[in-house]
């Protein structure tokens, strides 16, 4: 369950931040990532102010993530049932 929470809340942000670290190879990657995440969040907040449809897009992303989780759970359940037979 914790991994799902991390994927949903940090997935995109963390992937992009880690990619930046690999690209720039800073001396202190932890500090770099902390600043990068802070700026990422600040940019998202600014985007919300500029784009009134942002909230709707965010809701669609949340729904898509939940649907994907349900699909994965159903697939895992199906595999468990097949193993029992």
PDB file of C-alpha atoms in Angstrom:
ATOM      1  CA  UNK A   1       0.000   0.000   0.000  1.00  0.00           C
ATOM      2  CA  UNK A   2       2.797   2.460   0.771  1.00  0.00           C
ATOM      3  CA  UNK A   3       4.254   2.010  -2.690  1.00  0.00           C
ATOM      4  CA  UNK A   4       0.902   2.892  -4.253  1.00  0.00           C
ATOM      5  CA  UNK A   5       0.752   6.052  -2.172  1.00  0.00           C
ATOM      6  CA  UNK A   6       4.260   7.008  -3.278  1.00  0.00           C
ATOM      7  CA  UNK A   7       3.491   6.275  -6.927  1.00  0.00           C
ATOM      8  CA  UNK A   8       0.302   8.316  -6.818  1.00  0.00           C
ATOM      9  CA  UNK A   9       1.658  11.294  -4.902  1.00  0.00           C
ATOM     10  CA  UNK A  10       5.306  11.405  -5.935  1.00  0.00           C
ATOM     11  CA  UNK A  11       5.625   9.185  -8.991  1.00  0.00           C
ATOM     12  CA  UNK A  12       5.946  11.740 -11.753  1.00  0.00           C
ATOM     13  CA  UNK A  13       7.723  14.330  -9.637  1.00  0.00           C
ATOM     14  CA  UNK A  14      10.257  11.877  -8.267  1.00  0.00           C
ATOM     15  CA  UNK A  15      10.978  10.313 -11.671  1.00  0.00           C
ATOM     16  CA  UNK A  16      11.616  13.708 -13.209  1.00  0.00           C
ATOM     17  CA  UNK A  17      13.731  14.853 -10.265  1.00  0.00           C
ATOM     18  CA  UNK A  18      15.877  11.723 -10.318  1.00  0.00           C
ATOM     19  CA  UNK A  19      16.321  12.074 -14.077  1.00  0.00           C
ATOM     20  CA  UNK A  20      17.589  15.620 -13.477  1.00  0.00           C
ATOM     21  CA  UNK A  21      20.084  14.294 -10.934  1.00  0.00           C
ATOM     22  CA  UNK A  22      21.386  11.719 -13.403  1.00  0.00           C
ATOM     23  CA  UNK A  23      21.687  14.381 -16.091  1.00  0.00           C
ATOM     24  CA  UNK A  24      23.407  17.046 -13.962  1.00  0.00           C
ATOM     25  CA  UNK A  25      25.294  14.823 -11.465  1.00  0.00           C
ATOM     26  CA  UNK A  26      25.399  17.401  -8.647  1.00  0.00           C
ATOM     27  CA  UNK A  27      27.920  17.117  -5.813  1.00  0.00           C
ATOM     28  CA  UNK A  28      25.084  16.831  -3.271  1.00  0.00           C
ATOM     29  CA  UNK A  29      22.230  14.949  -4.973  1.00  0.00           C
ATOM     30  CA  UNK A  30      19.987  14.985  -1.895  1.00  0.00           C
ATOM     31  CA  UNK A  31      20.096  18.758  -1.564  1.00  0.00           C
ATOM     32  CA  UNK A  32      19.668  19.108  -5.334  1.00  0.00           C
ATOM     33  CA  UNK A  33      16.590  16.852  -5.267  1.00  0.00           C
ATOM     34  CA  UNK A  34      15.112  18.747  -2.311  1.00  0.00           C
ATOM     35  CA  UNK A  35      15.438  22.063  -4.151  1.00  0.00           C
ATOM     36  CA  UNK A  36      14.185  20.519  -7.366  1.00  0.00           C
ATOM     37  CA  UNK A  37      11.037  19.142  -5.675  1.00  0.00           C
ATOM     38  CA  UNK A  38      10.416  22.487  -3.977  1.00  0.00           C
ATOM     39  CA  UNK A  39      10.637  24.298  -7.328  1.00  0.00           C
ATOM     40  CA  UNK A  40       8.517  21.626  -9.021  1.00  0.00           C
ATOM     41  CA  UNK A  41       5.755  22.211  -6.472  1.00  0.00           C
ATOM     42  CA  UNK A  42       6.041  25.987  -6.788  1.00  0.00           C
ATOM     43  CA  UNK A  43       5.687  25.675 -10.582  1.00  0.00           C
ATOM     44  CA  UNK A  44       2.600  23.472 -10.161  1.00  0.00           C
ATOM     45  CA  UNK A  45       1.039  26.049  -7.865  1.00  0.00           C
ATOM     46  CA  UNK A  46       1.730  28.785 -10.425  1.00  0.00           C
ATOM     47  CA  UNK A  47       0.275  26.641 -13.192  1.00  0.00           C
ATOM     48  CA  UNK A  48      -2.914  26.198 -11.168  1.00  0.00           C
ATOM     49  CA  UNK A  49      -3.275  29.969 -10.920  1.00  0.00           C
ATOM     50  CA  UNK A  50      -2.734  30.503 -14.654  1.00  0.00           C
ATOM     51  CA  UNK A  51      -4.737  27.553 -16.001  1.00  0.00           C
ATOM     52  CA  UNK A  52      -8.253  27.236 -14.542  1.00  0.00           C
ATOM     53  CA  UNK A  53      -8.673  23.800 -16.160  1.00  0.00           C
ATOM     54  CA  UNK A  54      -5.701  22.460 -14.180  1.00  0.00           C
ATOM     55  CA  UNK A  55      -7.925  21.148 -11.387  1.00  0.00           C
ATOM     56  CA  UNK A  56      -9.980  19.186 -13.900  1.00  0.00           C
ATOM     57  CA  UNK A  57      -6.824  17.714 -15.456  1.00  0.00           C
ATOM     58  CA  UNK A  58      -5.588  16.796 -11.980  1.00  0.00           C
ATOM     59  CA  UNK A  59      -8.870  15.012 -11.239  1.00  0.00           C
ATOM     60  CA  UNK A  60      -8.570  13.047 -14.471  1.00  0.00           C
ATOM     61  CA  UNK A  61      -5.031  12.026 -13.531  1.00  0.00           C
ATOM     62  CA  UNK A  62      -6.223  10.842 -10.117  1.00  0.00           C
ATOM     63  CA  UNK A  63      -9.064   8.878 -11.694  1.00  0.00           C
ATOM     64  CA  UNK A  64      -6.685   7.306 -14.210  1.00  0.00           C
ATOM     65  CA  UNK A  65      -4.328   6.283 -11.394  1.00  0.00           C
ATOM     66  CA  UNK A  66      -7.179   4.734  -9.405  1.00  0.00           C
ATOM     67  CA  UNK A  67      -8.446   2.857 -12.455  1.00  0.00           C
ATOM     68  CA  UNK A  68      -4.946   1.532 -13.101  1.00  0.00           C
ATOM     69  CA  UNK A  69      -4.694   0.342  -9.486  1.00  0.00           C
ATOM     70  CA  UNK A  70      -8.047  -1.410  -9.804  1.00  0.00           C
ATOM     71  CA  UNK A  71      -6.930  -3.066 -13.029  1.00  0.00           C
ATOM     72  CA  UNK A  72      -3.746  -4.305 -11.355  1.00  0.00           C
ATOM     73  CA  UNK A  73      -5.685  -5.594  -8.339  1.00  0.00           C
ATOM     74  CA  UNK A  74      -8.133  -7.432 -10.600  1.00  0.00           C
ATOM     75  CA  UNK A  75      -5.252  -8.965 -12.545  1.00  0.00           C
ATOM     76  CA  UNK A  76      -3.564 -10.093  -9.322  1.00  0.00           C
ATOM     77  CA  UNK A  77      -6.851 -11.549  -8.064  1.00  0.00           C
ATOM     78  CA  UNK A  78      -7.335 -13.412 -11.345  1.00  0.00           C
ATOM     79  CA  UNK A  79      -3.811 -14.864 -11.105  1.00  0.00           C
ATOM     80  CA  UNK A  80      -4.424 -15.995  -7.520  1.00  0.00           C
ATOM     81  CA  UNK A  81      -7.657 -17.701  -8.542  1.00  0.00           C
ATOM     82  CA  UNK A  82      -5.892 -19.455 -11.422  1.00  0.00           C
ATOM     83  CA  UNK A  83      -3.193 -20.713  -9.049  1.00  0.00           C
ATOM     84  CA  UNK A  84      -5.820 -22.123  -6.682  1.00  0.00           C
ATOM     85  CA  UNK A  85      -7.401 -24.200  -9.453  1.00  0.00           C
TER      86      UNK A  85
END
